[in-house]
Amino acid sequence: MILIVKAQIGETGPLVTVRGRDAWALLELKAANDNGCTPIDHPGPRWSGYVHKLRKAGIVIETIREAHGGPFSGQHARYVLRSLITILEKKGGKS
């Protein structure tokens, strides 16, 4: 069953409904607090896509660029939820 999350942005802001991986990403961002999420510590195939859709829904998410070493050194993004989000309803997904 597809995960569906209904949430309110801010204390009196708009209500949004997100589905599937976008809903998963919102829950991960909320749970991570100020630590945020990276594709390294929260594996997901399209973090940039999830964040883009959540931003279009009116949710503020900061992108922090971080350098990383290793054989494929470079940069990765850390996404940090900056909007106050209240989860009103969660349906589907894994229990």
mmCIF file of N, CA, C and O in Angstrom:
data_model
loop_
_atom_site.group_PDB
_atom_site.id
_atom_site.type_symbol
_atom_site.label_atom_id
_atom_site.label_comp_id
_atom_site.label_asym_id
_atom_site.label_seq_id
_atom_site.Cartn_x
_atom_site.Cartn_y
_atom_site.Cartn_z
ATOM 1 N N MET A 1 0.846 -1.179 0.000
ATOM 2 C CA MET A 1 0.000 0.000 0.000
ATOM 3 C C MET A 1 0.895 1.247 0.000
ATOM 4 O O MET A 1 1.887 1.310 0.705
ATOM 5 N N ILE A 2 0.535 2.227 -0.749
ATOM 6 C CA ILE A 2 1.320 3.465 -0.867
ATOM 7 C C ILE A 2 1.194 4.288 0.399
ATOM 8 O O ILE A 2 0.098 4.455 0.946
ATOM 9 N N LEU A 3 2.327 4.812 0.862
ATOM 10 C CA LEU A 3 2.358 5.686 2.029
ATOM 11 C C LEU A 3 1.750 7.038 1.659
ATOM 12 O O LEU A 3 2.108 7.629 0.644
ATOM 13 N N ILE A 4 0.834 7.507 2.490
ATOM 14 C CA ILE A 4 0.204 8.817 2.308
ATOM 15 C C ILE A 4 0.314 9.574 3.628
ATOM 16 O O ILE A 4 -0.053 9.041 4.684
ATOM 17 N N VAL A 5 0.831 10.789 3.569
ATOM 18 C CA VAL A 5 0.982 11.621 4.765
ATOM 19 C C VAL A 5 0.251 12.939 4.542
ATOM 20 O O VAL A 5 0.470 13.608 3.530
ATOM 21 N N LYS A 6 -0.614 13.278 5.499
ATOM 22 C CA LYS A 6 -1.265 14.588 5.515
ATOM 23 C C LYS A 6 -0.602 15.384 6.625
ATOM 24 O O LYS A 6 -0.461 14.898 7.753
ATOM 25 N N ALA A 7 -0.190 16.610 6.306
ATOM 26 C CA ALA A 7 0.543 17.429 7.266
ATOM 27 C C ALA A 7 0.117 18.882 7.153
ATOM 28 O O ALA A 7 -0.392 19.319 6.125
ATOM 29 N N GLN A 8 0.362 19.616 8.231
ATOM 30 C CA GLN A 8 0.117 21.054 8.245
ATOM 31 C C GLN A 8 1.454 21.756 8.323
ATOM 32 O O GLN A 8 2.333 21.374 9.102
ATOM 33 N N ILE A 9 1.616 22.786 7.500
ATOM 34 C CA ILE A 9 2.830 23.592 7.499
ATOM 35 C C ILE A 9 2.616 24.749 8.466
ATOM 36 O O ILE A 9 1.662 25.515 8.320
ATOM 37 N N GLY A 10 3.494 24.870 9.455
ATOM 38 C CA GLY A 10 3.343 25.921 10.459
ATOM 39 C C GLY A 10 2.188 25.609 11.389
ATOM 40 O O GLY A 10 1.570 24.550 11.320
ATOM 41 N N GLU A 11 1.897 26.558 12.270
ATOM 42 C CA GLU A 11 0.820 26.342 13.237
ATOM 43 C C GLU A 11 -0.556 26.521 12.620
ATOM 44 O O GLU A 11 -1.520 25.876 13.035
ATOM 45 N N THR A 12 -0.665 27.418 11.650
ATOM 46 C CA THR A 12 -1.973 27.675 11.031
ATOM 47 C C THR A 12 -1.861 27.692 9.505
ATOM 48 O O THR A 12 -2.741 28.212 8.837
ATOM 49 N N GLY A 13 -0.787 27.118 8.994
ATOM 50 C CA GLY A 13 -0.533 27.157 7.555
ATOM 51 C C GLY A 13 -1.355 26.153 6.775
ATOM 52 O O GLY A 13 -2.248 25.491 7.312
ATOM 53 N N PRO A 14 -1.022 26.033 5.501
ATOM 54 C CA PRO A 14 -1.785 25.152 4.633
ATOM 55 C C PRO A 14 -1.600 23.676 4.978
ATOM 56 O O PRO A 14 -0.602 23.275 5.577
ATOM 57 N N LEU A 15 -2.585 22.883 4.576
ATOM 58 C CA LEU A 15 -2.509 21.434 4.692
ATOM 59 C C LEU A 15 -1.964 20.882 3.383
ATOM 60 O O LEU A 15 -2.342 21.352 2.302
ATOM 61 N N VAL A 16 -1.086 19.900 3.486
ATOM 62 C CA VAL A 16 -0.533 19.253 2.295
ATOM 63 C C VAL A 16 -0.688 17.750 2.442
ATOM 64 O O VAL A 16 -0.683 17.212 3.549
ATOM 65 N N THR A 17 -0.834 17.090 1.308
ATOM 66 C CA THR A 17 -0.862 15.634 1.266
ATOM 67 C C THR A 17 0.230 15.191 0.312
ATOM 68 O O THR A 17 0.278 15.652 -0.834
ATOM 69 N N VAL A 18 1.116 14.334 0.802
ATOM 70 C CA VAL A 18 2.194 13.802 -0.045
ATOM 71 C C VAL A 18 2.121 12.290 -0.023
ATOM 72 O O VAL A 18 1.659 11.683 0.945
ATOM 73 N N ARG A 19 2.578 11.693 -1.131
ATOM 74 C CA ARG A 19 2.435 10.253 -1.307
ATOM 75 C C ARG A 19 3.762 9.594 -1.637
ATOM 76 O O ARG A 19 4.664 10.233 -2.171
ATOM 77 N N GLY A 20 3.823 8.312 -1.356
ATOM 78 C CA GLY A 20 4.950 7.492 -1.775
ATOM 79 C C GLY A 20 6.273 7.934 -1.170
ATOM 80 O O GLY A 20 6.370 8.252 0.010
ATOM 81 N N ARG A 21 7.308 7.946 -2.012
ATOM 82 C CA ARG A 21 8.647 8.302 -1.553
ATOM 83 C C ARG A 21 8.723 9.747 -1.054
ATOM 84 O O ARG A 21 9.519 10.063 -0.176
ATOM 85 N N ASP A 22 7.899 10.630 -1.588
ATOM 86 C CA ASP A 22 7.874 12.013 -1.099
ATOM 87 C C ASP A 22 7.400 12.038 0.352
ATOM 88 O O ASP A 22 7.947 12.770 1.175
ATOM 89 N N ALA A 23 6.399 11.223 0.669
ATOM 90 C CA ALA A 23 5.910 11.125 2.045
ATOM 91 C C ALA A 23 6.988 10.519 2.948
ATOM 92 O O ALA A 23 7.215 10.993 4.064
ATOM 93 N N TRP A 24 7.656 9.479 2.454
ATOM 94 C CA TRP A 24 8.756 8.863 3.205
ATOM 95 C C TRP A 24 9.835 9.896 3.507
ATOM 96 O O TRP A 24 10.319 9.985 4.641
ATOM 97 N N ALA A 25 10.212 10.688 2.506
ATOM 98 C CA ALA A 25 11.255 11.698 2.680
ATOM 99 C C ALA A 25 10.836 12.742 3.716
ATOM 100 O O ALA A 25 11.638 13.149 4.560
ATOM 101 N N LEU A 26 9.589 13.176 3.692
ATOM 102 C CA LEU A 26 9.101 14.146 4.670
ATOM 103 C C LEU A 26 9.209 13.583 6.087
ATOM 104 O O LEU A 26 9.666 14.261 7.007
ATOM 105 N N LEU A 27 8.815 12.332 6.275
ATOM 106 C CA LEU A 27 8.912 11.709 7.592
ATOM 107 C C LEU A 27 10.364 11.568 8.037
ATOM 108 O O LEU A 27 10.691 11.787 9.208
ATOM 109 N N GLU A 28 11.253 11.230 7.109
ATOM 110 C CA GLU A 28 12.679 11.110 7.439
ATOM 111 C C GLU A 28 13.259 12.469 7.839
ATOM 112 O O GLU A 28 14.017 12.568 8.804
ATOM 113 N N LEU A 29 12.911 13.505 7.090
ATOM 114 C CA LEU A 29 13.398 14.852 7.411
ATOM 115 C C LEU A 29 12.902 15.305 8.779
ATOM 116 O O LEU A 29 13.650 15.879 9.566
ATOM 117 N N LYS A 30 11.643 15.058 9.059
ATOM 118 C CA LYS A 30 11.071 15.449 10.352
ATOM 119 C C LYS A 30 11.766 14.700 11.485
ATOM 120 O O LYS A 30 12.121 15.298 12.501
ATOM 121 N N ALA A 31 11.996 13.422 11.327
ATOM 122 C CA ALA A 31 12.637 12.611 12.369
ATOM 123 C C ALA A 31 14.097 12.999 12.584
ATOM 124 O O ALA A 31 14.623 12.884 13.691
ATOM 125 N N ALA A 32 14.759 13.473 11.531
ATOM 126 C CA ALA A 32 16.184 13.813 11.614
ATOM 127 C C ALA A 32 16.433 15.137 12.326
ATOM 128 O O ALA A 32 17.572 15.427 12.705
ATOM 129 N N ASN A 33 15.397 15.949 12.502
ATOM 130 C CA ASN A 33 15.544 17.265 13.145
ATOM 131 C C ASN A 33 16.642 18.081 12.466
ATOM 132 O O ASN A 33 16.732 18.064 11.243
ATOM 133 N N ASP A 34 17.484 18.758 13.250
ATOM 134 C CA ASP A 34 18.516 19.627 12.679
ATOM 135 C C ASP A 34 19.697 18.861 12.087
ATOM 136 O O ASP A 34 20.567 19.475 11.469
ATOM 137 N N ASN A 35 19.748 17.549 12.292
ATOM 138 C CA ASN A 35 20.816 16.744 11.673
ATOM 139 C C ASN A 35 20.614 16.617 10.174
ATOM 140 O O ASN A 35 21.558 16.412 9.428
ATOM 141 N N GLY A 36 19.377 16.694 9.731
ATOM 142 C CA GLY A 36 19.079 16.584 8.314
ATOM 143 C C GLY A 36 19.326 15.187 7.780
ATOM 144 O O GLY A 36 19.656 14.262 8.518
ATOM 145 N N CYS A 37 19.156 15.050 6.487
ATOM 146 C CA CYS A 37 19.299 13.761 5.808
ATOM 147 C C CYS A 37 20.220 13.915 4.611
ATOM 148 O O CYS A 37 20.181 14.927 3.915
ATOM 149 N N THR A 38 21.026 12.896 4.382
ATOM 150 C CA THR A 38 21.832 12.820 3.169
ATOM 151 C C THR A 38 21.506 11.506 2.491
ATOM 152 O O THR A 38 21.042 10.552 3.136
ATOM 153 N N PRO A 39 21.777 11.408 1.204
ATOM 154 C CA PRO A 39 21.575 10.129 0.518
ATOM 155 C C PRO A 39 22.501 9.035 1.067
ATOM 156 O O PRO A 39 22.244 7.863 0.874
ATOM 157 N N ILE A 40 23.543 9.438 1.791
ATOM 158 C CA ILE A 40 24.475 8.463 2.353
ATOM 159 C C ILE A 40 23.888 7.807 3.599
ATOM 160 O O ILE A 40 23.921 6.591 3.745
ATOM 161 N N ASP A 41 23.328 8.611 4.517
ATOM 162 C CA ASP A 41 22.813 8.036 5.764
ATOM 163 C C ASP A 41 21.317 7.718 5.732
ATOM 164 O O ASP A 41 20.812 7.068 6.642
ATOM 165 N N HIS A 42 20.617 8.153 4.730
ATOM 166 C CA HIS A 42 19.194 7.832 4.520
ATOM 167 C C HIS A 42 19.028 7.441 3.045
ATOM 168 O O HIS A 42 18.530 8.248 2.248
ATOM 169 N N PRO A 43 19.471 6.238 2.674
ATOM 170 C CA PRO A 43 19.474 5.868 1.252
ATOM 171 C C PRO A 43 18.096 5.980 0.598
ATOM 172 O O PRO A 43 17.095 5.503 1.123
ATOM 173 N N GLY A 44 18.089 6.667 -0.506
ATOM 174 C CA GLY A 44 16.902 6.839 -1.332
ATOM 175 C C GLY A 44 17.380 7.235 -2.718
ATOM 176 O O GLY A 44 18.320 8.028 -2.829
ATOM 177 N N PRO A 45 16.792 6.704 -3.758
ATOM 178 C CA PRO A 45 17.334 6.928 -5.098
ATOM 179 C C PRO A 45 17.227 8.353 -5.641
ATOM 180 O O PRO A 45 17.998 8.732 -6.505
ATOM 181 N N ARG A 46 16.304 9.168 -5.134
ATOM 182 C CA ARG A 46 16.096 10.485 -5.756
ATOM 183 C C ARG A 46 15.840 11.572 -4.726
ATOM 184 O O ARG A 46 14.831 12.284 -4.777
ATOM 185 N N TRP A 47 16.732 11.732 -3.743
ATOM 186 C CA TRP A 47 16.524 12.738 -2.711
ATOM 187 C C TRP A 47 16.275 14.118 -3.300
ATOM 188 O O TRP A 47 15.395 14.848 -2.837
ATOM 189 N N SER A 48 17.026 14.485 -4.317
ATOM 190 C CA SER A 48 16.835 15.819 -4.900
ATOM 191 C C SER A 48 15.423 15.962 -5.467
ATOM 192 O O SER A 48 14.806 17.024 -5.356
ATOM 193 N N GLY A 49 14.896 14.916 -6.036
ATOM 194 C CA GLY A 49 13.537 14.942 -6.572
ATOM 195 C C GLY A 49 12.488 15.046 -5.484
ATOM 196 O O GLY A 49 11.512 15.798 -5.611
ATOM 197 N N TYR A 50 12.687 14.289 -4.379
ATOM 198 C CA TYR A 50 11.734 14.367 -3.271
ATOM 199 C C TYR A 50 11.713 15.776 -2.686
ATOM 200 O O TYR A 50 10.640 16.343 -2.430
ATOM 201 N N VAL A 51 12.898 16.341 -2.485
ATOM 202 C CA VAL A 51 13.010 17.678 -1.905
ATOM 203 C C VAL A 51 12.367 18.709 -2.829
ATOM 204 O O VAL A 51 11.653 19.608 -2.374
ATOM 205 N N HIS A 52 12.584 18.569 -4.121
ATOM 206 C CA HIS A 52 11.988 19.498 -5.090
ATOM 207 C C HIS A 52 10.461 19.489 -4.972
ATOM 208 O O HIS A 52 9.822 20.550 -4.909
ATOM 209 N N LYS A 53 9.865 18.302 -4.915
ATOM 210 C CA LYS A 53 8.400 18.211 -4.814
ATOM 211 C C LYS A 53 7.895 18.760 -3.479
ATOM 212 O O LYS A 53 6.849 19.429 -3.440
ATOM 213 N N LEU A 54 8.612 18.489 -2.399
ATOM 214 C CA LEU A 54 8.191 19.011 -1.098
ATOM 215 C C LEU A 54 8.275 20.535 -1.066
ATOM 216 O O LEU A 54 7.392 21.206 -0.521
ATOM 217 N N ARG A 55 9.310 21.081 -1.684
ATOM 218 C CA ARG A 55 9.417 22.546 -1.769
ATOM 219 C C ARG A 55 8.270 23.137 -2.583
ATOM 220 O O ARG A 55 7.722 24.185 -2.229
ATOM 221 N N LYS A 56 7.905 22.479 -3.676
ATOM 222 C CA LYS A 56 6.776 22.956 -4.496
ATOM 223 C C LYS A 56 5.482 22.958 -3.696
ATOM 224 O O LYS A 56 4.586 23.756 -3.956
ATOM 225 N N ALA A 57 5.396 22.066 -2.696
ATOM 226 C CA ALA A 57 4.208 21.998 -1.842
ATOM 227 C C ALA A 57 4.222 23.080 -0.768
ATOM 228 O O ALA A 57 3.264 23.214 -0.015
ATOM 229 N N GLY A 58 5.325 23.856 -0.669
ATOM 230 C CA GLY A 58 5.395 24.957 0.281
ATOM 231 C C GLY A 58 6.224 24.676 1.519
ATOM 232 O O GLY A 58 6.247 25.477 2.450
ATOM 233 N N ILE A 59 6.923 23.550 1.535
ATOM 234 C CA ILE A 59 7.731 23.169 2.689
ATOM 235 C C ILE A 59 9.148 23.708 2.508
ATOM 236 O O ILE A 59 9.747 23.527 1.449
ATOM 237 N N VAL A 60 9.679 24.370 3.528
ATOM 238 C CA VAL A 60 11.020 24.949 3.458
ATOM 239 C C VAL A 60 12.042 23.894 3.878
ATOM 240 O O VAL A 60 11.972 23.349 4.988
ATOM 241 N N ILE A 61 12.980 23.614 2.963
ATOM 242 C CA ILE A 61 14.049 22.645 3.206
ATOM 243 C C ILE A 61 15.361 23.296 2.784
ATOM 244 O O ILE A 61 15.485 23.757 1.650
ATOM 245 N N GLU A 62 16.310 23.345 3.711
ATOM 246 C CA GLU A 62 17.628 23.915 3.425
ATOM 247 C C GLU A 62 18.531 22.838 2.833
ATOM 248 O O GLU A 62 18.505 21.687 3.266
ATOM 249 N N THR A 63 19.350 23.241 1.853
ATOM 250 C CA THR A 63 20.366 22.353 1.294
ATOM 251 C C THR A 63 21.729 22.836 1.750
ATOM 252 O O THR A 63 22.101 23.985 1.509
ATOM 253 N N ILE A 64 22.463 21.949 2.420
ATOM 254 C CA ILE A 64 23.816 22.241 2.881
ATOM 255 C C ILE A 64 24.766 21.349 2.083
ATOM 256 O O ILE A 64 24.587 20.132 2.053
ATOM 257 N N ARG A 65 25.750 21.949 1.428
ATOM 258 C CA ARG A 65 26.742 21.188 0.655
ATOM 259 C C ARG A 65 27.865 20.736 1.563
ATOM 260 O O ARG A 65 28.413 21.532 2.325
ATOM 261 N N GLU A 66 28.219 19.448 1.482
ATOM 262 C CA GLU A 66 29.284 18.886 2.302
ATOM 263 C C GLU A 66 30.273 18.136 1.425
ATOM 264 O O GLU A 66 29.868 17.395 0.524
ATOM 265 N N ALA A 67 31.542 18.324 1.712
ATOM 266 C CA ALA A 67 32.586 17.591 0.985
ATOM 267 C C ALA A 67 32.723 16.192 1.582
ATOM 268 O O ALA A 67 32.478 15.979 2.763
ATOM 269 N N HIS A 68 33.086 15.243 0.735
ATOM 270 C CA HIS A 68 33.360 13.889 1.215
ATOM 271 C C HIS A 68 34.549 13.325 0.450
ATOM 272 O O HIS A 68 34.801 13.681 -0.696
ATOM 273 N N GLY A 69 35.310 12.472 1.118
ATOM 274 C CA GLY A 69 36.503 11.864 0.525
ATOM 275 C C GLY A 69 36.192 10.515 -0.081
ATOM 276 O O GLY A 69 35.061 10.219 -0.438
ATOM 277 N N GLY A 70 37.236 9.704 -0.181
ATOM 278 C CA GLY A 70 37.082 8.369 -0.742
ATOM 279 C C GLY A 70 37.446 8.345 -2.204
ATOM 280 O O GLY A 70 37.826 9.367 -2.797
ATOM 281 N N PRO A 71 37.328 7.175 -2.813
ATOM 282 C CA PRO A 71 37.723 7.043 -4.218
ATOM 283 C C PRO A 71 36.875 7.886 -5.177
ATOM 284 O O PRO A 71 37.306 8.203 -6.278
ATOM 285 N N PHE A 72 35.677 8.241 -4.762
ATOM 286 C CA PHE A 72 34.807 9.089 -5.583
ATOM 287 C C PHE A 72 34.511 10.375 -4.816
ATOM 288 O O PHE A 72 33.369 10.737 -4.594
ATOM 289 N N SER A 73 35.565 11.058 -4.396
ATOM 290 C CA SER A 73 35.412 12.255 -3.571
ATOM 291 C C SER A 73 34.669 13.352 -4.329
ATOM 292 O O SER A 73 34.657 13.384 -5.556
ATOM 293 N N GLY A 74 34.060 14.217 -3.565
ATOM 294 C CA GLY A 74 33.293 15.312 -4.160
ATOM 295 C C GLY A 74 32.425 15.958 -3.113
ATOM 296 O O GLY A 74 32.862 16.173 -1.989
ATOM 297 N N GLN A 75 31.182 16.232 -3.461
ATOM 298 C CA GLN A 75 30.232 16.856 -2.545
ATOM 299 C C GLN A 75 28.928 16.080 -2.543
ATOM 300 O O GLN A 75 28.577 15.427 -3.524
ATOM 301 N N HIS A 76 28.237 16.163 -1.429
ATOM 302 C CA HIS A 76 26.875 15.661 -1.364
ATOM 303 C C HIS A 76 26.027 16.694 -0.638
ATOM 304 O O HIS A 76 26.549 17.613 -0.024
ATOM 305 N N ALA A 77 24.729 16.546 -0.738
ATOM 306 C CA ALA A 77 23.802 17.483 -0.103
ATOM 307 C C ALA A 77 23.285 16.907 1.205
ATOM 308 O O ALA A 77 23.074 15.695 1.319
ATOM 309 N N ARG A 78 23.128 17.781 2.179
ATOM 310 C CA ARG A 78 22.412 17.444 3.413
ATOM 311 C C ARG A 78 21.158 18.309 3.411
ATOM 312 O O ARG A 78 21.232 19.533 3.303
ATOM 313 N N TYR A 79 20.002 17.681 3.509
ATOM 314 C CA TYR A 79 18.734 18.383 3.481
ATOM 315 C C TYR A 79 18.194 18.493 4.898
ATOM 316 O O TYR A 79 18.102 17.498 5.619
ATOM 317 N N VAL A 80 17.836 19.732 5.297
ATOM 318 C CA VAL A 80 17.355 19.991 6.651
ATOM 319 C C VAL A 80 15.989 20.655 6.565
ATOM 320 O O VAL A 80 15.836 21.702 5.915
ATOM 321 N N LEU A 81 15.016 20.044 7.213
ATOM 322 C CA LEU A 81 13.658 20.584 7.255
ATOM 323 C C LEU A 81 13.650 21.846 8.101
ATOM 324 O O LEU A 81 14.065 21.827 9.259
ATOM 325 N N ARG A 82 13.204 22.955 7.542
ATOM 326 C CA ARG A 82 13.155 24.229 8.265
ATOM 327 C C ARG A 82 11.731 24.677 8.572
ATOM 328 O O ARG A 82 11.523 25.539 9.416
ATOM 329 N N SER A 83 10.743 24.108 7.905
ATOM 330 C CA SER A 83 9.341 24.405 8.218
ATOM 331 C C SER A 83 8.911 23.621 9.445
ATOM 332 O O SER A 83 9.347 22.478 9.646
ATOM 333 N N LEU A 84 8.053 24.225 10.245
ATOM 334 C CA LEU A 84 7.398 23.481 11.314
ATOM 335 C C LEU A 84 6.327 22.621 10.646
ATOM 336 O O LEU A 84 5.454 23.152 9.950
ATOM 337 N N ILE A 85 6.405 21.319 10.838
ATOM 338 C CA ILE A 85 5.469 20.394 10.210
ATOM 339 C C ILE A 85 4.769 19.583 11.287
ATOM 340 O O ILE A 85 5.417 19.011 12.160
ATOM 341 N N THR A 86 3.441 19.535 11.220
ATOM 342 C CA THR A 86 2.648 18.684 12.101
ATOM 343 C C THR A 86 2.028 17.585 11.251
ATOM 344 O O THR A 86 1.293 17.879 10.304
ATOM 345 N N ILE A 87 2.361 16.346 11.582
ATOM 346 C CA ILE A 87 1.792 15.213 10.858
ATOM 347 C C ILE A 87 0.384 14.981 11.399
ATOM 348 O O ILE A 87 0.198 14.705 12.585
ATOM 349 N N LEU A 88 -0.605 15.085 10.534
ATOM 350 C CA LEU A 88 -2.000 14.919 10.937
ATOM 351 C C LEU A 88 -2.496 13.508 10.707
ATOM 352 O O LEU A 88 -3.356 13.015 11.456
ATOM 353 N N GLU A 89 -1.983 12.859 9.680
ATOM 354 C CA GLU A 89 -2.446 11.522 9.348
ATOM 355 C C GLU A 89 -1.367 10.802 8.535
ATOM 356 O O GLU A 89 -0.705 11.407 7.703
ATOM 357 N N LYS A 90 -1.213 9.521 8.802
ATOM 358 C CA LYS A 90 -0.282 8.672 8.051
ATOM 359 C C LYS A 90 -1.002 7.375 7.725
ATOM 360 O O LYS A 90 -1.524 6.722 8.637
ATOM 361 N N LYS A 91 -1.065 7.045 6.438
ATOM 362 C CA LYS A 91 -1.737 5.818 6.014
ATOM 363 C C LYS A 91 -0.797 5.041 5.086
ATOM 364 O O LYS A 91 -0.052 5.632 4.323
ATOM 365 N N GLY A 92 -0.912 3.735 5.152
ATOM 366 C CA GLY A 92 -0.162 2.882 4.224
ATOM 367 C C GLY A 92 1.291 2.754 4.599
ATOM 368 O O GLY A 92 1.701 3.062 5.710
ATOM 369 N N GLY A 93 2.071 2.321 3.624
ATOM 370 C CA GLY A 93 3.488 2.094 3.859
ATOM 371 C C GLY A 93 3.703 0.848 4.688
ATOM 372 O O GLY A 93 2.774 0.100 4.997
ATOM 373 N N LYS A 94 4.943 0.643 5.068
ATOM 374 C CA LYS A 94 5.266 -0.502 5.922
ATOM 375 C C LYS A 94 4.929 -0.174 7.362
ATOM 376 O O LYS A 94 5.115 0.938 7.815
ATOM 377 N N SER A 95 4.483 -1.142 8.093
ATOM 378 C CA SER A 95 4.120 -0.936 9.505
ATOM 379 C C SER A 95 5.327 -0.953 10.395
ATOM 380 O O SER A 95 6.315 -1.483 10.171
#
